[in-house]
XYZ file of C-alpha atoms in Angstrom:
454
model
C 122.878 59.813 101.853
C 125.245 59.869 99.064
C 125.720 58.491 96.077
C 129.191 58.507 94.550
C 129.412 57.220 90.953
C 133.404 56.468 90.107
C 133.935 57.244 86.350
C 134.812 54.988 83.543
C 135.704 55.101 79.800
C 132.211 55.875 79.399
C 130.363 57.651 81.751
C 131.522 60.187 83.791
C 131.275 60.559 87.550
C 128.731 62.168 89.517
C 127.877 62.831 93.079
C 124.494 62.503 94.098
C 122.790 63.897 97.654
C 119.775 63.165 99.339
C 118.832 64.577 102.566
C 116.860 61.832 104.127
C 114.928 64.233 106.817
C 113.476 66.185 103.917
C 112.259 62.732 102.333
C 110.707 62.028 105.135
C 109.017 65.159 105.721
C 107.864 65.276 102.051
C 106.250 61.723 102.181
C 104.721 63.115 105.396
C 103.265 66.115 103.796
C 102.260 63.955 100.678
C 100.149 61.318 102.750
C 98.594 63.820 104.647
C 97.925 66.685 102.598
C 96.265 64.160 99.990
C 94.294 61.846 101.893
C 90.504 61.400 100.846
C 90.385 64.456 98.874
C 87.661 63.818 96.952
C 85.546 64.075 100.602
C 83.670 65.963 101.395
C 81.512 66.254 97.848
C 80.213 69.447 97.691
C 80.619 72.965 98.047
C 82.987 73.918 100.631
C 83.826 77.583 101.770
C 85.450 80.015 99.203
C 85.114 77.222 96.838
C 81.747 79.180 96.016
C 83.798 82.243 94.974
C 87.399 80.828 93.501
C 84.515 78.280 91.480
C 82.504 80.812 90.593
C 85.212 82.789 89.218
C 86.646 79.930 87.382
C 82.742 79.702 85.445
C 83.148 83.297 84.411
C 86.494 82.688 83.006
C 85.042 79.465 80.862
C 82.590 81.316 79.626
C 84.259 84.610 79.026
C 82.038 86.931 81.061
C 83.723 89.643 82.453
C 83.648 90.211 86.098
C 85.124 92.381 89.113
C 87.255 90.725 91.454
C 89.345 92.057 94.796
C 92.235 90.160 94.090
C 94.737 89.529 90.883
C 93.777 86.904 88.657
C 96.674 84.779 87.956
C 95.444 81.711 90.982
C 92.118 81.709 89.231
C 93.373 81.494 85.805
C 95.651 78.618 86.805
C 92.729 77.002 88.297
C 90.464 77.873 84.898
C 93.178 76.247 82.904
C 93.366 72.884 84.877
C 89.372 72.745 84.594
C 88.956 73.480 80.885
C 91.909 71.228 79.902
C 89.674 68.434 81.821
C 86.588 69.385 79.631
C 84.184 71.998 82.176
C 81.987 73.938 80.193
C 81.623 76.837 82.746
C 78.100 75.751 83.705
C 78.239 74.620 87.634
C 76.182 77.302 89.226
C 78.565 77.511 92.531
C 74.738 78.909 94.174
C 75.860 78.816 97.523
C 78.500 76.472 100.117
C 76.853 73.061 100.636
C 75.634 72.916 96.683
C 76.609 68.706 95.624
C 79.588 68.572 93.147
C 77.801 64.825 92.240
C 76.761 64.749 88.367
C 78.136 67.824 87.105
C 81.742 68.072 84.850
C 83.884 70.274 87.473
C 86.703 68.877 88.129
C 86.490 69.489 92.092
C 89.112 66.516 92.873
C 91.767 67.799 90.180
C 91.914 71.767 91.565
C 91.903 70.366 95.326
C 95.206 68.006 94.193
C 96.501 70.686 93.133
C 96.442 73.150 95.681
C 96.903 70.274 98.444
C 100.268 69.966 96.560
C 101.024 73.483 96.947
C 100.261 73.179 100.215
C 102.525 69.671 100.761
C 105.247 71.499 99.799
C 105.446 74.162 102.189
C 106.685 71.809 105.107
C 110.022 70.434 103.316
C 110.542 74.686 102.016
C 111.019 75.561 105.573
C 112.686 73.206 106.631
C 115.343 74.306 103.609
C 114.921 77.809 104.207
C 115.766 77.094 107.624
C 119.130 75.209 106.523
C 120.074 78.241 103.938
C 120.067 80.530 107.251
C 122.360 78.253 109.188
C 120.307 76.838 111.267
C 121.155 73.068 113.042
C 119.002 70.134 110.876
C 117.090 69.382 113.785
C 115.506 72.893 114.511
C 114.912 73.200 110.026
C 112.713 70.019 111.413
C 111.237 71.534 114.043
C 110.008 74.360 111.996
C 108.877 71.310 109.019
C 106.590 69.795 111.458
C 104.921 73.116 112.830
C 103.621 74.121 109.495
C 102.909 69.946 108.977
C 100.879 69.877 111.818
C 99.048 73.524 111.045
C 94.890 72.377 110.942
C 94.532 75.980 109.042
C 97.126 75.557 106.544
C 96.085 71.855 106.297
C 92.476 73.107 106.013
C 92.867 75.655 103.506
C 95.001 73.844 101.291
C 92.775 70.819 101.020
C 90.115 72.852 98.508
C 90.866 74.760 96.084
C 91.310 78.502 97.053
C 94.466 80.278 96.373
C 96.187 80.684 99.630
C 98.451 77.736 99.417
C 99.647 79.020 95.750
C 100.576 82.349 97.332
C 102.072 80.818 100.220
C 104.449 78.108 98.155
C 105.498 81.107 95.928
C 106.322 83.670 98.781
C 108.846 80.564 100.484
C 110.057 79.888 97.019
C 111.070 83.698 96.760
C 112.248 83.842 99.867
C 114.694 80.712 99.515
C 115.788 82.064 96.613
C 117.123 85.245 97.386
C 118.439 83.132 100.327
C 120.249 80.928 98.345
C 121.745 83.831 95.993
C 123.575 84.968 99.220
C 125.166 81.766 100.052
C 126.532 81.711 96.467
C 127.420 85.981 96.819
C 130.821 84.147 96.873
C 130.551 83.446 92.786
C 128.767 86.744 92.086
C 127.871 86.678 88.526
C 127.619 83.175 87.924
C 125.256 81.347 86.387
C 124.398 79.847 89.325
C 123.775 83.386 91.710
C 121.934 84.715 88.214
C 119.737 81.914 88.424
C 118.622 82.642 92.012
C 118.332 86.199 91.438
C 116.142 85.374 88.497
C 114.064 83.143 90.234
C 113.740 85.421 93.161
C 111.831 87.988 90.875
C 109.582 85.552 88.936
C 108.506 83.644 92.137
C 107.985 87.526 93.926
C 106.039 88.274 90.238
C 103.720 85.223 90.907
C 103.103 85.631 94.473
C 101.738 88.920 93.899
C 99.872 88.441 91.055
C 97.859 85.398 93.176
C 97.102 87.729 95.611
C 98.176 91.276 96.810
C 98.673 90.231 100.134
C 102.185 88.962 98.178
C 103.529 92.306 98.447
C 104.682 91.689 101.885
C 106.903 89.129 100.506
C 108.772 91.849 98.491
C 109.353 94.041 101.366
C 110.587 91.104 103.469
C 112.864 90.230 99.978
C 113.727 94.090 100.203
C 115.049 94.067 103.778
C 116.406 90.914 103.132
C 119.061 92.606 100.550
C 119.540 95.757 101.693
C 121.245 93.862 105.171
C 123.275 91.836 103.034
C 124.643 94.738 101.039
C 124.987 96.759 103.999
C 127.111 93.852 106.300
C 128.993 93.248 103.357
C 130.114 97.554 102.869
C 133.106 96.682 105.447
C 134.692 93.499 103.476
C 137.822 94.116 101.812
C 137.526 91.865 99.703
C 134.323 93.330 97.826
C 135.095 96.126 95.645
C 132.897 98.849 95.580
C 131.485 98.619 91.782
C 131.400 94.937 92.684
C 128.606 95.473 95.192
C 126.905 98.501 93.489
C 126.645 95.833 90.150
C 125.120 93.323 92.880
C 122.942 95.398 94.461
C 121.143 97.063 91.030
C 121.108 93.499 89.889
C 119.031 91.986 92.415
C 116.830 95.223 92.767
C 116.209 94.876 89.324
C 115.284 91.411 89.684
C 112.843 91.957 92.467
C 111.280 94.809 90.287
C 111.397 94.523 86.693
C 110.629 91.330 86.887
C 107.009 91.070 88.995
C 106.238 94.176 87.364
C 106.100 92.112 83.874
C 104.815 89.239 85.396
C 101.638 91.409 86.892
C 101.319 93.206 83.837
C 100.971 89.812 81.748
C 98.687 88.316 84.303
C 96.336 91.341 84.025
C 96.770 91.372 80.257
C 95.752 87.798 79.249
C 92.712 88.525 81.682
C 91.534 91.208 79.868
C 92.214 89.196 76.825
C 89.678 86.197 78.400
C 87.161 88.353 79.541
C 85.078 89.591 76.059
C 81.658 89.042 77.310
C 79.086 91.353 78.727
C 78.847 89.532 82.627
C 77.199 89.835 85.715
C 78.980 93.008 87.147
C 78.237 95.368 84.151
C 75.981 97.701 86.252
C 79.489 99.306 87.655
C 81.333 99.212 84.811
C 82.276 102.569 83.204
C 80.408 103.462 80.107
C 83.698 103.000 77.957
C 84.575 99.605 79.176
C 81.027 98.292 78.770
C 80.361 99.156 75.092
C 84.003 97.018 74.446
C 82.467 93.868 75.846
C 80.025 91.391 73.012
C 76.452 91.822 74.486
C 76.736 94.964 76.607
C 72.804 96.262 76.620
C 74.121 99.848 76.109
C 71.953 100.788 73.104
C 73.308 100.138 69.462
C 73.351 103.707 68.086
C 74.604 104.870 71.412
C 78.253 106.334 70.691
C 80.261 107.735 73.493
C 82.345 111.238 72.767
C 84.830 112.670 75.013
C 82.688 116.273 74.319
C 79.810 116.281 76.278
C 78.235 119.464 75.137
C 76.441 118.865 72.397
C 72.945 116.792 72.336
C 70.934 115.752 69.188
C 67.114 114.978 69.004
C 66.949 110.908 69.003
C 70.103 110.788 71.444
C 70.390 108.024 74.386
C 71.026 110.007 77.878
C 71.835 109.038 80.919
C 70.471 111.813 83.734
C 72.448 112.125 86.812
C 71.831 113.811 90.019
C 74.918 114.994 91.548
C 75.729 114.854 95.448
C 75.853 118.379 96.755
C 79.097 120.106 97.609
C 80.643 120.027 100.661
C 79.584 123.575 101.377
C 76.056 123.068 100.409
C 75.912 119.549 102.961
C 77.327 121.773 105.174
C 74.533 123.733 104.920
C 71.909 121.503 104.157
C 73.173 120.051 107.750
C 73.067 123.147 109.368
C 69.393 123.403 108.371
C 68.538 119.730 109.382
C 69.513 120.338 112.692
C 67.664 123.723 113.226
C 64.010 121.674 112.173
C 65.182 118.715 113.744
C 65.068 116.839 110.014
C 68.270 114.921 110.237
C 67.245 112.293 107.656
C 66.196 114.953 104.791
C 69.615 115.585 104.648
C 71.133 112.720 104.263
C 68.957 111.894 101.228
C 70.424 115.207 99.605
C 73.773 114.138 99.470
C 73.238 110.657 97.582
C 74.113 110.946 93.245
C 71.674 108.716 91.216
C 70.954 107.896 88.141
C 66.947 108.928 86.511
C 65.720 105.288 86.287
C 62.363 103.577 85.614
C 61.009 100.581 84.712
C 57.993 98.387 84.093
C 56.200 98.243 86.852
C 53.345 100.927 87.838
C 52.550 103.015 91.255
C 49.966 101.097 93.291
C 46.546 101.838 92.883
C 46.781 103.808 96.532
C 49.299 104.017 99.266
C 49.184 102.996 102.849
C 47.702 106.546 103.917
C 44.900 105.843 102.156
C 45.806 108.699 98.910
C 45.337 107.599 95.621
C 47.610 106.984 92.533
C 47.995 107.934 88.884
C 48.491 103.734 88.607
C 51.126 105.078 86.009
C 54.670 103.796 85.669
C 57.221 104.150 88.512
C 60.161 106.743 88.103
C 62.837 106.122 90.501
C 66.253 107.519 91.732
C 68.852 104.367 91.157
C 72.093 104.832 92.355
C 73.789 102.468 90.408
C 74.229 102.741 86.349
C 72.150 100.325 84.945
C 69.915 99.811 81.042
C 66.947 101.138 82.996
C 68.660 104.540 82.867
C 68.653 105.475 79.713
C 66.303 108.032 78.153
C 65.634 109.250 74.614
C 65.528 113.281 73.436
C 62.931 113.317 71.276
C 61.358 116.456 69.721
C 57.989 117.732 71.124
C 55.280 116.016 68.371
C 57.457 114.280 66.923
C 57.115 110.357 66.793
C 60.540 109.777 65.783
C 62.961 107.970 68.290
C 66.514 108.051 65.818
C 68.622 110.275 65.119
C 67.863 112.898 62.497
C 70.165 113.444 59.366
C 71.690 115.945 59.537
C 71.879 115.997 63.196
C 69.940 118.450 65.189
C 71.298 119.605 68.287
C 69.576 120.849 71.042
C 70.258 124.310 71.777
C 69.226 126.873 75.064
C 65.525 126.789 76.175
C 64.541 124.346 73.173
C 61.726 122.128 74.731
C 62.299 118.537 74.878
C 60.601 114.781 75.683
C 62.250 112.349 77.500
C 61.414 108.692 76.641
C 62.470 106.000 78.481
C 64.499 103.635 76.398
C 63.587 100.585 77.312
C 59.908 100.874 77.841
C 59.282 103.852 75.648
C 57.476 105.462 78.266
C 57.455 109.168 77.713
C 58.571 111.083 81.321
C 55.850 113.195 82.717
C 54.377 114.987 86.276
C 50.784 116.155 86.977
C 49.062 116.911 89.845
C 49.155 114.020 91.624
C 51.252 113.707 95.232
C 53.974 111.584 94.881
C 54.815 108.522 96.933
C 57.063 110.207 99.485
C 55.588 113.352 100.061
C 51.582 115.088 100.158
C 53.314 118.246 98.693
C 55.058 117.180 95.755
C 53.838 115.788 92.341
C 54.135 112.385 91.126
C 57.039 111.728 88.593
C 55.959 108.891 85.851
C 56.132 106.596 82.708
C 53.062 108.227 80.831
C 51.315 105.216 79.526
C 50.383 106.260 76.077
C 52.964 108.221 75.087
C 51.370 109.153 71.124
C 48.437 111.850 73.908
C 49.840 115.211 73.592
C 50.545 116.509 77.132
C 50.212 120.463 77.991
C 53.453 122.417 77.421
C 54.112 123.320 81.037
C 54.886 119.367 81.908
C 57.674 119.840 79.309
C 61.417 119.915 80.036
C 63.090 122.532 79.123
C 67.111 123.101 78.589
C 69.238 125.603 79.388
C 72.993 125.182 78.580
C-alpha cells in the first residue's frame, strides 16, 4: 500500500509505503502472544531462576550465573520501576504471585512483545534475501505457529530477547549488503553500526548469541568474496568496506559486553548466596562479607604472625602420587581409599559435637567435630595462637611464627582449640580423633601441639 502526498507551497512531498502482509502478520502475532498473559498466576519453569536473579539485583546481592547479565538487568530495571523491593522468595515452580509486589505481568509482556516481533522479522529477512513475498509470508507463519517459541515468549525468560536481537543483527547485515551500491552513505553506516549493536546485545543476553556473530561474519566474507571480480568496485573501496564491517561486528559487541558487566558488578555490592565459591580477594570487596575484620590478604603468604586468621587446605595429590596410590589400592583391593586421598579440602569445624557412641558401639569424646570441607566457608578460619597465651589478636609489633615453633589453632567462630587425643576417630579404629577442645583454658600436653616447619 502506497500513500503519496503532492507538494504544496507550505508542505513538502513524501511517500509512505506500508506492507499490508507485514501488518497482518504483526497483528496476528500480537493477538496470539499477548492473549491472557496474567495466566497462570504462579511461577512457571525458568521464571524461578530469572526471578531469583532479579531479586538479587534489586537487593544488590552478589551471585554467580552461567549466562551474561544483560537480559536479567533489563528485567530488573522494569521490576524496580514498578516498585518491586526484591523480597519475593522464588522458592520453587508453582509459587503463587498473588499478593506480592512482583510485576510478573509486565515482565511477561516484555518477553511476549519480543517474541511477537520474530515472525515479522523472519518475513523481512526473507524479503531482503530476494525471496517471493509468499515464501516470506510462509516463513513468518511458521514462526507464528511454533508452540515452543510461543511458550517461551509468554514467560519472562531471556530466549525471546536474544532471538530478537539475533534476527535484527541478521536483518541489518543484509540491509548493509543491499545498500552496498551506496557504500559509505548514511544508510550504509547505519546498517553496519546497528549490526554491531544488535550482535553485542545478543551476546550480552545469552552466550549462544555468539553463533549469530559467526553467521554474520560468514555473510560478510561471502559478500566480499562475490564482489572481488566486480570491475565497478576498486580494490581500495572493497578493503575499506571490509575493514569497516569487521570493526563494526567486533569492537561494538565488545564495548557493549564490557559495559554490561561493568553495570553488573557496580550493582552487586553486598555479600550474597554464593560467597563460599568466591576467591577471598573478591569476597573482601563485598559489603557484609563474613571474612574476619582484621584479616588482610597479602600477596606474600610466607610470613604468619601470632593472631593471624588462616585457612588450612589439604591439597590434592600430584599425578605421580595418584598413580602410585591407585596401583597400591589395586594391589590391596581398596579403591575407595584412593579416591578419598585425591580430594582437596579445608580444615573445618562447627558447633556440632561428636555423638556419644557410634554404630559399632565405640564411644567418642563428645567434643566438637573437626572435618575436611571441600568449599570455602566462614567455619574454615582458624586463629594462630602462642601456646599458653589467651590473646587471639595480633601483637604489636607482630610476632612472626618461625620454623620449629609450636602453635595452637583456635577455631575462628566457636573459639574451640584444635586437639587430638587417644580416642579412636569416627571413621577408623586405628586413627586418633581430631576435635575442638571444649574448654580451651585447660592446658594441653605439648605432644598434641602443632609444630611449624617452613
